[in-house]
Coordinates of C-alpha atoms in Angstrom, one line a residue:
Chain K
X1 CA 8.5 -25.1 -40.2
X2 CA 7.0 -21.7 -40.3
X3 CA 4.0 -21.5 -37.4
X4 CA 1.2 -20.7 -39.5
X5 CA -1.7 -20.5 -36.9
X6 CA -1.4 -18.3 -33.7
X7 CA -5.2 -19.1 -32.6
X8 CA -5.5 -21.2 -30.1
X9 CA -7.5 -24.4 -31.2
X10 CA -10.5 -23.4 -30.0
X11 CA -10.4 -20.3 -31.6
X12 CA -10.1 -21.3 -34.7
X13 CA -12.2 -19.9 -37.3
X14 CA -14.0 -17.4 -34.9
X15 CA -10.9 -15.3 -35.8
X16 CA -12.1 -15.4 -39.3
X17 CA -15.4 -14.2 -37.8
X18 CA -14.2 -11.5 -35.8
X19 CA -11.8 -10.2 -38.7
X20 CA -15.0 -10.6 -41.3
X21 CA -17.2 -8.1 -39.1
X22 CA -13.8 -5.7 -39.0
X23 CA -14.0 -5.9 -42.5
X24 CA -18.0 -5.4 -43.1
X25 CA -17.3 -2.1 -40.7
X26 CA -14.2 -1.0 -42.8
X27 CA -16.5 -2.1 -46.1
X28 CA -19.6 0.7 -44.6
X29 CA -17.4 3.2 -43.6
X30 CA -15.8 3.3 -46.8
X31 CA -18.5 3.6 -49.2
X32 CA -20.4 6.1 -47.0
X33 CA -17.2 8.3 -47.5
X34 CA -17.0 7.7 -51.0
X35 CA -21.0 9.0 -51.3
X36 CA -20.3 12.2 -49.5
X37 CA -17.2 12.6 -52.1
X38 CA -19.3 12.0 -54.9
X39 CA -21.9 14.5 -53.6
X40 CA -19.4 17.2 -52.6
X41 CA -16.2 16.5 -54.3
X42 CA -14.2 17.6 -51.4
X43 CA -11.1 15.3 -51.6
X44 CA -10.9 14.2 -47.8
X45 CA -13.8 12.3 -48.3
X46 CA -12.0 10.3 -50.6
X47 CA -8.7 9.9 -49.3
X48 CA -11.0 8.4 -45.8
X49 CA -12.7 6.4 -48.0
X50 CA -9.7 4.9 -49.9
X51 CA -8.3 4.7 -46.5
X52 CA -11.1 2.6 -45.5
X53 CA -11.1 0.2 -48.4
X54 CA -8.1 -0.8 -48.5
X55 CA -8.6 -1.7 -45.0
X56 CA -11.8 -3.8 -46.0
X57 CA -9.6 -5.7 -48.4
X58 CA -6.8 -5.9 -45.8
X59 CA -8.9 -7.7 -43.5
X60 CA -10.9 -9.4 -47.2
X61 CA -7.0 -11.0 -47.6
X62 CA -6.7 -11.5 -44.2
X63 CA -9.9 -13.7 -43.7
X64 CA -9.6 -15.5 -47.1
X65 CA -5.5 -16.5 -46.4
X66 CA -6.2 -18.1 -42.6
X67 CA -9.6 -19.8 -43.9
X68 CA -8.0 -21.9 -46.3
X69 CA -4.7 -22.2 -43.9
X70 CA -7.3 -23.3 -41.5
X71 CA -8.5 -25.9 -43.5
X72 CA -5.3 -27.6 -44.7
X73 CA -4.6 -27.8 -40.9
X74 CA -7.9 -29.5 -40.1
X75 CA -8.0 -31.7 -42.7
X76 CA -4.4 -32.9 -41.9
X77 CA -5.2 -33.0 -38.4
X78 CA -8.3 -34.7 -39.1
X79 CA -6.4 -37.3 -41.7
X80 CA -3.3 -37.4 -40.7
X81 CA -1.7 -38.5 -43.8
X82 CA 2.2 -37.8 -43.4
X83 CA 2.2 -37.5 -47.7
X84 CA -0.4 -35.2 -47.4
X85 CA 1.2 -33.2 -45.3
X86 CA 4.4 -33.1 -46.7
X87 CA 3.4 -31.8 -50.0
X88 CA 1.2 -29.5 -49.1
X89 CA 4.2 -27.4 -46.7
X90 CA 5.9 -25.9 -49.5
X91 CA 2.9 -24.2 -51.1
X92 CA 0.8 -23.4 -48.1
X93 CA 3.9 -21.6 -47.2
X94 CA 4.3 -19.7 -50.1
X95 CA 0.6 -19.0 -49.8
X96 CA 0.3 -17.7 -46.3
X97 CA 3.3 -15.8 -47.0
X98 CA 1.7 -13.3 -49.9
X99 CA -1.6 -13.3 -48.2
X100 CA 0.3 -12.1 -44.9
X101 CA 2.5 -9.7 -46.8
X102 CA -0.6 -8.4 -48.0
X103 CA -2.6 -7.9 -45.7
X104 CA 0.5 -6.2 -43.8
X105 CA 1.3 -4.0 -46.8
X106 CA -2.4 -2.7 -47.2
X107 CA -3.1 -2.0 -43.5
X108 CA 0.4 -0.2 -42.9
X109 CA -1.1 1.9 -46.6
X110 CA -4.2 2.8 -45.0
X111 CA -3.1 3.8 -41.8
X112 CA -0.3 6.1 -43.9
X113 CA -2.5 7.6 -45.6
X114 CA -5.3 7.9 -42.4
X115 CA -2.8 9.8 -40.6
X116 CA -1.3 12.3 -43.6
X117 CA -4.8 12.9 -43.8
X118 CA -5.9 13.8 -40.4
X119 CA -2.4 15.6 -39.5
X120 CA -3.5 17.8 -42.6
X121 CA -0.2 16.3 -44.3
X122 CA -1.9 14.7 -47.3
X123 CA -0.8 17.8 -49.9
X124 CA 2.7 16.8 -48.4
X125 CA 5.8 17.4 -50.9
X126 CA 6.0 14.1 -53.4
X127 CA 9.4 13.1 -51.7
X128 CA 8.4 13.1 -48.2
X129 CA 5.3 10.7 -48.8
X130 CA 7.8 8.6 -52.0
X131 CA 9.8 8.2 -48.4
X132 CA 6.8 7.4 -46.4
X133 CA 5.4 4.7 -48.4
X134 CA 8.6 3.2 -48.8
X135 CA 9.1 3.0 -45.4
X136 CA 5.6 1.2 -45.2
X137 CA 6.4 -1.4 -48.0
X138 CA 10.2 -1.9 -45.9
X139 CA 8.2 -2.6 -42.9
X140 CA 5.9 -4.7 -44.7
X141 CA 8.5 -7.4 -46.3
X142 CA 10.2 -7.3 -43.4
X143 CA 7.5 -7.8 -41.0
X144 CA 7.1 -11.3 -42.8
X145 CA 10.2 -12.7 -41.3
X146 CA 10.3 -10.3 -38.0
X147 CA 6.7 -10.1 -37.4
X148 CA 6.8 -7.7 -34.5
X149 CA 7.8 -5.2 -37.1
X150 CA 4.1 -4.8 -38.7
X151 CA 2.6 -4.9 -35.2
X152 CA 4.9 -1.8 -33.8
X153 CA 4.5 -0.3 -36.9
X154 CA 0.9 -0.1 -37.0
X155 CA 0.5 0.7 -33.4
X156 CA 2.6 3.8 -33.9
X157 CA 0.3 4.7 -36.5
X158 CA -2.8 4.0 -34.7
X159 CA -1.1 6.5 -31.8
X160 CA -0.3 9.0 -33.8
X161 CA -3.9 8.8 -35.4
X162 CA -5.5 8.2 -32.1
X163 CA -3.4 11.9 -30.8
X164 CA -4.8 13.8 -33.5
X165 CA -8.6 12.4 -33.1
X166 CA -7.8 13.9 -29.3
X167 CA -6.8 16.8 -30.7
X168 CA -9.0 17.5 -33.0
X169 CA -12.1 16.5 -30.5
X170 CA -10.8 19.2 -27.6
X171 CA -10.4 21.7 -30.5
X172 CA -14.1 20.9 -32.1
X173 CA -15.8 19.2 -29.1
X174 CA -17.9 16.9 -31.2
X175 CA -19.8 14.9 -29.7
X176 CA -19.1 11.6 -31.6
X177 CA -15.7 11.9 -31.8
X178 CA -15.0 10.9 -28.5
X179 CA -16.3 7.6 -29.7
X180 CA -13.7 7.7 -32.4
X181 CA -11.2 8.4 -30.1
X182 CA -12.2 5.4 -27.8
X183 CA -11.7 3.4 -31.3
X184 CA -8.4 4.1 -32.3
X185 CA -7.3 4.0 -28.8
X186 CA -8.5 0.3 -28.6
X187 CA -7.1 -0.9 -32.1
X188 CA -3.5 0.9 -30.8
X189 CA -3.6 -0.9 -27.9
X190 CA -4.7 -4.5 -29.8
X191 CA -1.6 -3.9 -32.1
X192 CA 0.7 -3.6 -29.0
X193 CA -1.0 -6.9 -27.4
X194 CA -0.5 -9.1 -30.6
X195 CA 3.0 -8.6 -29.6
X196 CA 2.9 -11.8 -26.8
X197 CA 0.1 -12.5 -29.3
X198 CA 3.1 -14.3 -31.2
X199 CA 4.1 -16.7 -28.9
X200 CA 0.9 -16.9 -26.1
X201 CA -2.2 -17.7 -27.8
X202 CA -4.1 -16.3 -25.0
X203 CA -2.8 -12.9 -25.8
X204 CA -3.9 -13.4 -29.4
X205 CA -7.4 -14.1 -28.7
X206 CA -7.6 -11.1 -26.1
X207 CA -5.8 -8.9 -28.8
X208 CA -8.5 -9.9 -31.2
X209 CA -11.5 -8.8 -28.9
X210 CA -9.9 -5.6 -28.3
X211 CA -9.5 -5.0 -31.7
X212 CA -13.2 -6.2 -32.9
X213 CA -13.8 -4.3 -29.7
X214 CA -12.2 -1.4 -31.5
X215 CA -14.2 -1.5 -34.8
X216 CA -17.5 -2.2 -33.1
X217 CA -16.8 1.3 -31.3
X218 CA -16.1 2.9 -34.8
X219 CA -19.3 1.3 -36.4
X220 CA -21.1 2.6 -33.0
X221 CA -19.8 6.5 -34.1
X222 CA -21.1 5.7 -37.9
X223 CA -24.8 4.8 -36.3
X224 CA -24.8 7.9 -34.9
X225 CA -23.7 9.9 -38.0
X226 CA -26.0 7.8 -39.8
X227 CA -28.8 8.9 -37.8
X228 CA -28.4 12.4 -38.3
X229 CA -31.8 14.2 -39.3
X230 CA -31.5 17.4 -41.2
Chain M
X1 CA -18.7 29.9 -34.4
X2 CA -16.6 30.4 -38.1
X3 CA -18.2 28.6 -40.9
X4 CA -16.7 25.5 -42.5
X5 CA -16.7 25.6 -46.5
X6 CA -19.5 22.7 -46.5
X7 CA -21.6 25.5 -44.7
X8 CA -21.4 27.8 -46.7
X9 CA -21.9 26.0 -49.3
X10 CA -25.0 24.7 -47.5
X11 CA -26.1 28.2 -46.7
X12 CA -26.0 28.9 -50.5
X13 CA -27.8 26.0 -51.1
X14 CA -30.8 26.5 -48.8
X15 CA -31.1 29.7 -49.8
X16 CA -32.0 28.5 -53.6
X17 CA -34.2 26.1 -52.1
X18 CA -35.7 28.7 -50.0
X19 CA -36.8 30.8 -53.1
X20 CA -38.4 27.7 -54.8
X21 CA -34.8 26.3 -56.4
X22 CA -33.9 29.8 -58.1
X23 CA -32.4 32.3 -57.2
X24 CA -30.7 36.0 -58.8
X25 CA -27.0 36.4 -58.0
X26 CA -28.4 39.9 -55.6
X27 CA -30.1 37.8 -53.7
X28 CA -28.3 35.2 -53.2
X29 CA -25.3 37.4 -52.2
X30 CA -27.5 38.9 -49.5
X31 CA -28.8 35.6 -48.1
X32 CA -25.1 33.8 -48.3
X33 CA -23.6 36.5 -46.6
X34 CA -20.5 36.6 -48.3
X35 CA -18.4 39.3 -50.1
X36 CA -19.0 40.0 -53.9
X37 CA -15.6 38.0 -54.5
X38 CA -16.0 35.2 -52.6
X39 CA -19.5 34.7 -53.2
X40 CA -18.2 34.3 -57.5
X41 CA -15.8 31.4 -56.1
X42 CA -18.1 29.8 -54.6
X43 CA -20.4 30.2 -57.2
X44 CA -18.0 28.8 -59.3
X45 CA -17.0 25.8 -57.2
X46 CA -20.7 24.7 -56.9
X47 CA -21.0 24.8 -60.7
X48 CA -18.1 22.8 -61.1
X49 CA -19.6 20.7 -58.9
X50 CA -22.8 20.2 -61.0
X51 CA -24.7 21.7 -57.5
X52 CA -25.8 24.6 -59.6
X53 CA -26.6 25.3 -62.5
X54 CA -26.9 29.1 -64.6
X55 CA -29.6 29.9 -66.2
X56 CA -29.7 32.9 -68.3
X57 CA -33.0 34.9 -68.4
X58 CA -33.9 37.9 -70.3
X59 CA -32.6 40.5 -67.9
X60 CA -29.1 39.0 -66.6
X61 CA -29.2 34.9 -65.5
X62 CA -30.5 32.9 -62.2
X63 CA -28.6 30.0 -60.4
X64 CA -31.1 27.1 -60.6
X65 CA -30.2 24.2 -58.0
X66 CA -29.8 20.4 -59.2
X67 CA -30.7 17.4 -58.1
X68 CA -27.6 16.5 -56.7
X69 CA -27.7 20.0 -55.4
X70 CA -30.8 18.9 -53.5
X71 CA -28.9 15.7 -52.0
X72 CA -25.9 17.7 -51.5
X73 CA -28.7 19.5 -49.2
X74 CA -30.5 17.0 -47.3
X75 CA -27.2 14.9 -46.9
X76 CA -25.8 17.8 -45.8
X77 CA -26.1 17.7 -41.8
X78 CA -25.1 13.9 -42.0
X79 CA -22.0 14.9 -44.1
X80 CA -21.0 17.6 -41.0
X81 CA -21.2 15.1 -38.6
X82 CA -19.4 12.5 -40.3
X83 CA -16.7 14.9 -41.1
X84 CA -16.8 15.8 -37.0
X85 CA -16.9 12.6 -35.8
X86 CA -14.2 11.2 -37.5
X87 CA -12.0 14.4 -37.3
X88 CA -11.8 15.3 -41.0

């Protein structure tokens, strides 16, 4: 029987919290970007934005698939009605499966398309970024039977992100974007901790604090821009 | 410190602003401090953009600024540090 639910008991559901204020952050971020492309039509404010949104409905999947996962397991906890349970294995299966894979598949998108974008790669030939994004869809059907897949994968993503934000902050010494830095390092490192995640619960709920931890940060940085006078 | 496009196109901006939202194409190559080449490229680009808009007046035209100009404008500082902060 696939192990649907990583959470500890006690956690349940306050996953679904945590991931729901990832996604509100990913949600403002987003649409901020998508106003300043709108005002000034310069294409990186697009590509951040669509970036953005597609980690929103990432997280929007994410939330939705374990909530009514959740449910089913506290109902047939709560019942215990060996029929019940039967019958509802096969679906639920098939359920948390596409939710998973696309949750995987979108997050692995934005974080392609985060980093082409910040390495300056984003007017890269067609072939090189054909070759990219099927290596992200590879890595995301794969990741549904080998799940340490999507978690490497996005953590070398987030470092490679997470480099260039350091880069980019010694070259421009911003003052915000050492917040932003401080963001991606924490979601990197959450990725990496979801590894045990898989098999100690503990480390699940500490990877999911470090990575709330991570888009509290970011939504910190977006206050700031936010408050920007001119 | 070398200005960014959004600067510039800033600068250009406020300088319509600055001469009560139009301006001749003189002026504003003197106040956007830019060549005679690259100010028409930019002129272009913020037309395309609806920032601007040409007005044609009985000696030569004027560059009138929008209102999405004048968002572009007050947005403008929030738009820099956004585009800092986040490394774009």
């Amino acid at each position: 029987m696939v192990n649907f639910i990583l959470s500890p008991a006690w956690f349940i559901g306050i996953d679904a919290g945590f991931e729901t204020v990832t996604m509100a952050v990913a949600a403002l971020i987003a649409l901020t970007s998508l106003k300043f492309y709108r005002l000034s039509n310069m294409k990186k404010y697009y590509y951040f934005g669509m970036a953005f949104g597609l980690l929103a409905t990432a997280f929007a999947t994410k939330v939705f698939t374990n909530l009514i996962i959740y449910y089913n397991f506290i109902e047939q906890n709560s019942f215990g009605i060996a029929q019940t349970v039967h019958k509802a294995i096969g679906p639920a299966t098939n359920f948390f499966s596409t939710g998973l894979l696309g949750y995987r598949l979108l997050t692995l998108g934005a974080l392609l398309i985060l980093y082409l974008l910040l390495s300056r790669k984003i007017r890269t030939s067609r072939s090189i970024k054909s070759l990219l994004i099927y290596f992200v869809l590879i890595a995301s059907v794969f990741s549904t039977q080998v799940t340490i897949v999507f978690h490497l994968t996005a953590a070398a993503f987030l470092f490679f992100i997470s480099m260039l934000t350091l880069k980019k902050y010694y070259q421009r010494r911003a003052k915000n974007a050492k917040y932003t830095l401080a963001a991606f390092s924490m979601l990197t490192i959450s990725q990496l901790i979801f590894i045990p995640g898989i098999y100690f619960p503990l480390a699940y709920v500490v990877a999911q604090v470090v990575q709330l931890a991570g888009f509290i940060t970011m939504l910190f940085t977006f206050r700031k821009v936010k408050n920007e006078k001119n | 410190m070398r200005r960014t496009r959004i600067d510039i196109i800033n600068d250009m901006l406020l300088a319509i602003v600055n001469k009560g939202g139009s301006i001749k194409p003189t002026h504003l190559l003197y106040k956007s401090n830019l060549s005679h080449t690259l100010m028409k490229e930019y002129i272009r680009e913020l037309i395309s953009k609806k920032l601007i808009m040409e007005q044609p007046e009985k000696r030569g035209k004027s560059f009138r600024i929008t209102d999405k100009g004048r968002q572009f404008s007050r947005e403008y500082k929030k738009m820099k540090e956004f585009q800092e902060s986040f490394g774009l």
